[in-house]
Short mmCIF file of C-alpha atoms in Angstrom, two decimals:
data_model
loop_
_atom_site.label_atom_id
_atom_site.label_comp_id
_atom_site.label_asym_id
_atom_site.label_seq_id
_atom_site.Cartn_x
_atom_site.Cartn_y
_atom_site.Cartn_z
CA UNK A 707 -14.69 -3.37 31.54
CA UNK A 708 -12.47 -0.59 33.14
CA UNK A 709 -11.71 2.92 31.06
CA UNK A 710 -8.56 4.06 31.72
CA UNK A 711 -7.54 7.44 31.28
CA UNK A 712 -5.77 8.67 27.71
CA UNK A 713 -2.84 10.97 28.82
CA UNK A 714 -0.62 12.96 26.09
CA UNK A 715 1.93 11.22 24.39
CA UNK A 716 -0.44 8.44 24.13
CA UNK A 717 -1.04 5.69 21.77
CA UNK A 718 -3.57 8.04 19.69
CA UNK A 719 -1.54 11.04 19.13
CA UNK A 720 -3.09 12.19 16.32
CA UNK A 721 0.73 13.27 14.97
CA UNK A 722 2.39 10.07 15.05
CA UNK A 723 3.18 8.83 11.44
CA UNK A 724 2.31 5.27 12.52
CA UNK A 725 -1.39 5.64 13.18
CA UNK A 726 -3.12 4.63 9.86
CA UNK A 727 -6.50 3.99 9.14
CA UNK A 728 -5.38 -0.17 8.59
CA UNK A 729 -5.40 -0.38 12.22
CA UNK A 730 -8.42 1.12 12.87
CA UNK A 731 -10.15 -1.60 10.32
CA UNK A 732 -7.86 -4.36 11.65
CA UNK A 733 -6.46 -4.45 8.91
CA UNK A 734 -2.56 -6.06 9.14
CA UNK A 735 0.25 -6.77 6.40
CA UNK A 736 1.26 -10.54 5.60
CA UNK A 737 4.69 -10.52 8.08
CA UNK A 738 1.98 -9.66 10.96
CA UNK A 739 0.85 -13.71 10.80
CA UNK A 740 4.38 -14.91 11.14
CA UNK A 741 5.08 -12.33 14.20
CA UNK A 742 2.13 -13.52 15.73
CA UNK A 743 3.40 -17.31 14.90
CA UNK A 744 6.14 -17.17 16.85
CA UNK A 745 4.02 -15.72 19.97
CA UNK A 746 2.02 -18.73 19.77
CA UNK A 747 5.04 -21.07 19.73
CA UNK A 748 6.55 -19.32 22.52
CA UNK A 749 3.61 -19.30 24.80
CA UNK A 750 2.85 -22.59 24.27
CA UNK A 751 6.33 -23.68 25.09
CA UNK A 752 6.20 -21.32 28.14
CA UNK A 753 2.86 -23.03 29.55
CA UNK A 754 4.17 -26.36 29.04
CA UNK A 755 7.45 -25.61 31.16
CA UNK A 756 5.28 -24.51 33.91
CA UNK A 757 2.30 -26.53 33.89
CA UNK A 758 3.88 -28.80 36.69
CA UNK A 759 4.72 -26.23 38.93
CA UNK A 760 2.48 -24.87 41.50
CA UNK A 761 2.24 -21.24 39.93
CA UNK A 762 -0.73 -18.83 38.24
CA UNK A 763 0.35 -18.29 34.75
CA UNK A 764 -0.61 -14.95 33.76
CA UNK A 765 -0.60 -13.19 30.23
CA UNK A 766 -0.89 -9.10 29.77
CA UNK A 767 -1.86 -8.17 26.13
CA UNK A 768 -0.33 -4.12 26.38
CA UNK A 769 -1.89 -3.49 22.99
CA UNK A 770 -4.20 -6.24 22.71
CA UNK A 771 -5.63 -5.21 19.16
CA UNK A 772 -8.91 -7.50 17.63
CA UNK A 773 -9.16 -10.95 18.42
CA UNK A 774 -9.33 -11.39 14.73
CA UNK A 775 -7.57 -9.83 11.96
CA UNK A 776 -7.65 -9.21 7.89
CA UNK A 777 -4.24 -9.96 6.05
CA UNK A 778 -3.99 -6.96 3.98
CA UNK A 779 -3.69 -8.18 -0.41
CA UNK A 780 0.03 -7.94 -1.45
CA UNK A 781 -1.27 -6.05 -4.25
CA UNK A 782 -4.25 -3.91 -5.39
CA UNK A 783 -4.72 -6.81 -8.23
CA UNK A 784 -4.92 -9.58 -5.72
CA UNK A 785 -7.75 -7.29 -3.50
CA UNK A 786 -10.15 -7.28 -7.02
CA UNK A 787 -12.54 -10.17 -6.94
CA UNK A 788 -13.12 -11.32 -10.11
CA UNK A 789 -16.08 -12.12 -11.87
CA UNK A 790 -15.77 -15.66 -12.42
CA UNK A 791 -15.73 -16.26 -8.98
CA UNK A 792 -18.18 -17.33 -6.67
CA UNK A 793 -18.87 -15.76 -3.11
CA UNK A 794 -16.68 -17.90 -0.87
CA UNK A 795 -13.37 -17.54 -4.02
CA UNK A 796 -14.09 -13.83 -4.29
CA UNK A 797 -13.67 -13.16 -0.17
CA UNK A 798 -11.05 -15.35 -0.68
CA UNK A 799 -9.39 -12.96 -3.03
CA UNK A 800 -9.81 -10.12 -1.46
CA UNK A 801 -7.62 -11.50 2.11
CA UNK A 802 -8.26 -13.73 4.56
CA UNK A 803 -8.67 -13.60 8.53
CA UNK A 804 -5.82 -14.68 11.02
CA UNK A 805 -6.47 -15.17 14.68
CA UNK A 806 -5.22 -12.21 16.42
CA UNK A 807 -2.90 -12.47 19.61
CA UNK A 808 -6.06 -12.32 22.23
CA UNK A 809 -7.48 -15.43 20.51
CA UNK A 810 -4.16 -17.07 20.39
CA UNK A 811 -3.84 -16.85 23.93
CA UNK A 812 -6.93 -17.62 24.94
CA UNK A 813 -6.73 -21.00 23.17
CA UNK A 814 -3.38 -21.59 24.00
CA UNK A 815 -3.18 -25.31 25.26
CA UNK A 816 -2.11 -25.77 28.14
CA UNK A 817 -3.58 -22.35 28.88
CA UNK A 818 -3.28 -19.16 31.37
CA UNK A 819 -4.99 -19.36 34.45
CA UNK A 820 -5.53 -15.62 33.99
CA UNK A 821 -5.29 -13.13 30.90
CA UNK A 822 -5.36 -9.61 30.78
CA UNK A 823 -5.84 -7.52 28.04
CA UNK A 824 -5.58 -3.75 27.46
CA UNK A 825 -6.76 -1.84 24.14
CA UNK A 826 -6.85 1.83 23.69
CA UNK A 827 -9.66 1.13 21.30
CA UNK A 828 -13.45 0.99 22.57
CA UNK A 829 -14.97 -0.91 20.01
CA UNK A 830 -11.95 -3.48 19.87
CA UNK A 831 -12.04 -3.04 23.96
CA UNK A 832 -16.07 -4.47 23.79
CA UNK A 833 -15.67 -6.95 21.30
CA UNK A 834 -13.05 -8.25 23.85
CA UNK A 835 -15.28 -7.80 26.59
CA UNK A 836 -17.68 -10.13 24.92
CA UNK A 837 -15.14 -12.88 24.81
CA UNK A 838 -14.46 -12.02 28.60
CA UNK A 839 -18.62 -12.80 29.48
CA UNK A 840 -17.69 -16.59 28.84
CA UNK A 841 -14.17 -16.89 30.16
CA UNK A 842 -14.26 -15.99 33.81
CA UNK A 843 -10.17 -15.77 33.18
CA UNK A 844 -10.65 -12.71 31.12
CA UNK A 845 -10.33 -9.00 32.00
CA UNK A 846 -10.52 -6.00 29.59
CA UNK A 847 -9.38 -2.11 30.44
CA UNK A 848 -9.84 0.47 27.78
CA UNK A 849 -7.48 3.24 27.46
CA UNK A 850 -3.24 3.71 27.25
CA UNK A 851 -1.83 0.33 29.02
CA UNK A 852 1.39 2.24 30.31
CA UNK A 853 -0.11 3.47 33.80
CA UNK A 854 -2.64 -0.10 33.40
CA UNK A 855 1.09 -2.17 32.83
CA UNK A 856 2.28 -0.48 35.71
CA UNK A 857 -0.36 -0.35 38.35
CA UNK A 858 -0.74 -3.94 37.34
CA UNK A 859 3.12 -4.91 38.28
CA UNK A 860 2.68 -3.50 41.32
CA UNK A 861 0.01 -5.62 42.43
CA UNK A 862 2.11 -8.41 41.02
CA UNK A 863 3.63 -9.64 44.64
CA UNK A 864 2.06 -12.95 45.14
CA UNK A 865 4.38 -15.65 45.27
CA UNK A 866 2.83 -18.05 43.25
CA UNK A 867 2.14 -15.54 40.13
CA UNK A 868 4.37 -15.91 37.15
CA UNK A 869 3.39 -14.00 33.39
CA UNK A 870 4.39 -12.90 29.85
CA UNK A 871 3.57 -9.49 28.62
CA UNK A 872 3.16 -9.31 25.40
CA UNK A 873 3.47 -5.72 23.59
CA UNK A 874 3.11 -4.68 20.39
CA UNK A 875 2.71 -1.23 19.84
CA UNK A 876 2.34 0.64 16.37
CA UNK A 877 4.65 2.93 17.30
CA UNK A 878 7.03 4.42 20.13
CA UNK A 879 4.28 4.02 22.41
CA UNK A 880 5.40 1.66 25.35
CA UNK A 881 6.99 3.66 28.15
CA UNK A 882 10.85 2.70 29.41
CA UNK A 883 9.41 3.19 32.60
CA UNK A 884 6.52 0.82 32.19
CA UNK A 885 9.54 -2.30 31.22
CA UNK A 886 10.80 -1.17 34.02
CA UNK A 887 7.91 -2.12 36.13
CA UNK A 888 7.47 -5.26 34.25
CA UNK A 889 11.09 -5.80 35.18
CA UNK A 890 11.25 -5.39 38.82
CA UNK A 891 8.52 -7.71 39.18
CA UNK A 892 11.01 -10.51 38.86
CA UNK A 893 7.98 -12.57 37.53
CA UNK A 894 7.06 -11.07 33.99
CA UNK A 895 8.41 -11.83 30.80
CA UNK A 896 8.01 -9.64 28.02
CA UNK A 897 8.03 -10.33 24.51
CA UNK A 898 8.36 -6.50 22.31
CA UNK A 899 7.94 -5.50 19.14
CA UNK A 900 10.59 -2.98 19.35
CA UNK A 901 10.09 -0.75 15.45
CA UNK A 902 12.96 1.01 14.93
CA UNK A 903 13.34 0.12 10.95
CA UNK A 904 9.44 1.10 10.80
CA UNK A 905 7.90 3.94 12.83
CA UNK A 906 10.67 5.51 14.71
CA UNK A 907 12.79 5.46 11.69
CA UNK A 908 9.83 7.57 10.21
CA UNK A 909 9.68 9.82 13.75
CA UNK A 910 13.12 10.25 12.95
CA UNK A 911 12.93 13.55 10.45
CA UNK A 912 16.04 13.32 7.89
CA UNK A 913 17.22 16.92 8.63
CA UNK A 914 16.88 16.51 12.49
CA UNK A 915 13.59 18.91 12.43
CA UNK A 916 11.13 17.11 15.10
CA UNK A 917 8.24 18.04 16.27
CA UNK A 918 8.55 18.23 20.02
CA UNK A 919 5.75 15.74 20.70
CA UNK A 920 7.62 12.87 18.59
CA UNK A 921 10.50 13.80 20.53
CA UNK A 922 8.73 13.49 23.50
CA UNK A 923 7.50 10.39 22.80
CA UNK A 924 10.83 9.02 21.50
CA UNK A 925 12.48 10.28 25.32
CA UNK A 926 9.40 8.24 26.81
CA UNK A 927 10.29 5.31 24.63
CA UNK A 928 14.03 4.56 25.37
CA UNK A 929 14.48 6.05 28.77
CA UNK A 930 16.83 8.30 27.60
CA UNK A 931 17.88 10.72 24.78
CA UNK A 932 20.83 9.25 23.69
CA UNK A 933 19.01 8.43 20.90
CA UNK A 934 19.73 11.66 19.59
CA UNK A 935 22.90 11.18 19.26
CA UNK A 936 23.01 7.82 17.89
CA UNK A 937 20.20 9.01 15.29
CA UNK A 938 22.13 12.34 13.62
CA UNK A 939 25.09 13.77 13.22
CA UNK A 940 26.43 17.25 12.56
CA UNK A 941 29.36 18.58 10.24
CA UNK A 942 30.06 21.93 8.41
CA UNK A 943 30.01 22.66 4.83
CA UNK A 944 32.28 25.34 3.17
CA UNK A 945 31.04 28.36 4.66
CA UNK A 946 31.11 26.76 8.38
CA UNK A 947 27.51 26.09 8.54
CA UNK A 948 26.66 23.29 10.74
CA UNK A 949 24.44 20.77 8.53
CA UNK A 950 22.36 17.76 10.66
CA UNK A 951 21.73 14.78 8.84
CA UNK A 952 20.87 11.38 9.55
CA UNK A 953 23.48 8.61 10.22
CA UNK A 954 23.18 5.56 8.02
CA UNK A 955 22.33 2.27 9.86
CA UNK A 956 20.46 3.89 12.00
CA UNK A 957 17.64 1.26 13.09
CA UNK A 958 20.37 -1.34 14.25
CA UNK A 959 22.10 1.56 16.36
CA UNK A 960 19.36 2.20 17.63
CA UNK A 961 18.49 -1.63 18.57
CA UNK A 962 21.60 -2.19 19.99
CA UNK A 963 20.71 1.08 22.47
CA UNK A 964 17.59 -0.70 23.33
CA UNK A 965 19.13 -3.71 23.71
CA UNK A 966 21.55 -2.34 25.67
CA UNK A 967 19.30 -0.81 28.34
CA UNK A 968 17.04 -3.90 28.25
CA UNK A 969 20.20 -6.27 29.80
CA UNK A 970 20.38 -3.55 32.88
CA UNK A 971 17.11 -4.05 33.56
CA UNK A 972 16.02 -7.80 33.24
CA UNK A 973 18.68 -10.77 33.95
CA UNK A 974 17.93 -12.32 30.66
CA UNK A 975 17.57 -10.98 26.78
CA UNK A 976 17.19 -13.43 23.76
CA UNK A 977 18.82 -12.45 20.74
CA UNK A 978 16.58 -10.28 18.64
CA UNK A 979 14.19 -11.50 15.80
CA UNK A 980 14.11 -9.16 12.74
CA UNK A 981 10.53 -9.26 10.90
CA UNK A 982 10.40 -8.19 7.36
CA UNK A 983 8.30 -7.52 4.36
CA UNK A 984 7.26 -9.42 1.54
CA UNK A 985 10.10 -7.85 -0.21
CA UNK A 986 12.71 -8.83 2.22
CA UNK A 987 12.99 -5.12 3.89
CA UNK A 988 13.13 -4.73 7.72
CA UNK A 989 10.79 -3.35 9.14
CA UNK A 990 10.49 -4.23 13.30
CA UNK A 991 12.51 -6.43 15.85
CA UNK A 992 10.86 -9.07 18.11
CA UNK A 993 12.43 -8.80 21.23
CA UNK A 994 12.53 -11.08 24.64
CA UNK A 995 13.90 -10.62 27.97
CA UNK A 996 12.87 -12.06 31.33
CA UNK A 997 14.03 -12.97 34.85
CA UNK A 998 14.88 -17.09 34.20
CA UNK A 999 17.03 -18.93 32.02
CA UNK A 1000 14.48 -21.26 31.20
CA UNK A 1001 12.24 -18.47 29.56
CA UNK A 1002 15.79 -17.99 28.27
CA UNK A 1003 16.32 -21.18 26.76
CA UNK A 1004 12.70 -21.21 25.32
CA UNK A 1005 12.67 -17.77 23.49
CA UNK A 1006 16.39 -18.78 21.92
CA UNK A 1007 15.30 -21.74 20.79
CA UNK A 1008 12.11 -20.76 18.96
CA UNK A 1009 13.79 -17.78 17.15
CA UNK A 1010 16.98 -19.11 16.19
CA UNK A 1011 14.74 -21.44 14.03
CA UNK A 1012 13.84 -18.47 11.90
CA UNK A 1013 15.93 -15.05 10.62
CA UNK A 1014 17.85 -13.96 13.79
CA UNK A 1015 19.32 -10.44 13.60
CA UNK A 1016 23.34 -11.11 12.64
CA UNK A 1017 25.85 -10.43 14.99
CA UNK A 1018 23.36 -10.40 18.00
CA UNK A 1019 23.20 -12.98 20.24
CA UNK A 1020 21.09 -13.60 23.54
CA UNK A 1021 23.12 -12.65 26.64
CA UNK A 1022 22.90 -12.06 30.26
CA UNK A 1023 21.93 -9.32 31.66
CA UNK A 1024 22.07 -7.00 35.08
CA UNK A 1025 26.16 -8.02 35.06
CA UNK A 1026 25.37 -11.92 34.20
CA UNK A 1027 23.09 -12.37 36.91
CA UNK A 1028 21.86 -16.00 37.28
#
């Protein structure tokens, strides 16, 4: 297992909003299984496509996470065992375990010839380490997966190699740059949960005060700071005093920026997926884009089967390039 080094602006900045002590535990909320649902569907379609052709399907888990995972209680209530129940009820009660996205790969059938996974966790790095000592196809690095994503594309010029990234950060943590990377491979899909209506709504500050390592991070994120712009604006009151405040709407501006950046950059974009909570609120977009319409096809057809985002559909991208 490699260790990769943790540069600033990384996935543990210990000032990003995002980084609670649920993730730590592996801990994840109830919309997390249906998220991770439609990753299964997807790569199993994907793999199926492909297992025909004479290519080395490869999948990259950015922020791979633990292989297995506790669906937080929707309430405190539904965490209390009760006394009436017996051992096997009561751990019922409290939550119950979902395969995580390593293990869903892994067993995906017809499977990867090679997968890839990169945690900046150690202890969730070894306990995916130990899968890796019985599946040869298995390879762990430890640390921030933006230089690992990109060093990897690099080395991604045989002709025969074809993969999906998956990458599903808890926060503005995956580099422009690094889908960039992915991108000029030609090769690698990528499947992103992008959270604007979640974390970088909270990054966001209401009166336009940031601290300059969220901005920082939020430049890193899009590629750009015309996020600025889209996120405030600025008027005067009576006395002439300019007043910044945040624009309404703000997390589908924002997705429509991404969007926007992601169809110069790869040929294809699906239309986006919005996840929400138990209580119907938005809280991150599932995003595809990729180099082939068939990956196309694929990704539209699984998500139009659930809540697609309104008024956002899949498109060509790089100027309709086939």
């Amino acid at each position: 297992m490699e260790r990769l080094p943790n540069p600033c602006c990384s996935q543990t900045d210990s000032r990003n909003p995002d980084m609670k002590k649920d993730h730590k535990e592996n801990v994840v909320g109830p919309w997390a299984e249906e998220k991770l649902d439609l990753l299964e569907k997807y790569l199993k379609a994907y793999n199926t496509a492909l297992k025909n052709q004479p290519f080395r399907r490869v999948y990259i888990d950015g922020f791979s996470g633990a292989p297995v995972c506790k669906l937080r209680s929707k309430t405190a209530h539904d965490s209390a065992p009760s006394a009436f129940l017996g051992d096997e009820e009561a751990a019922e009660a409290q939550g119950r375990f979902i395969s995580g996205s390593p293990l869903r790969a892994i067993g995906c059938d017809p499977g990867f010839h090679m997968l890839r996974f990169i945690d900046l966790d150690e202890t969730r790095s070894a306990t995916l380490a130990e899968l890796a000592s019985d599946d040869p196809r298995i390879k762990v690095k430890t640390g921030d997966c933006n230089p690992a994503l990109q060093e990897l594309a690099q080395g991604f010029d045989a002709w025969d190699l074809r993969g999906v990234a998956f990458l599903d950060p808890y926060g503005a943590h995956l580099h422009w740059e690094t889908l960039v990377a992915l991108a000029e491979t030609d090769k690698i899909e990528v499947i992103v949960n992008f959270p604007a209506a979640m974390a970088i709504n909270r990054q966001i500050t209401r009166d336009g005060d940031i601290p300059d390592n969220w901005a920082a991070q939020l430049d890193a994120c899009f590629g750009t700071n015309e996020w600025r712009d889209i996120a405030y604006v600025v008027e005067e009151d009576l006395f002439g005093n300019e007043i910044v405040s945040k624009q309404g709407g703000m997390p589908e501006k924002l997705l429509d920026l991404y969007l926007g950046r992601l169809k110069e950059v790869f040929p294809y974009v699906a239309a986006p997926r919005l996840i929400r909570n138990t209580r119907g609120v938005g809280l991150y977009y599932l995003l595809w884009a990729g180099p082939n319409a068939q990956g196309y096809k694929i990704a539209n057809d699984i998500f139009k089967r659930y809540n697609t985002v309104p008024g956002r559909k899949g498109q060509r991208g790089r100027g309709g390039r086939a």
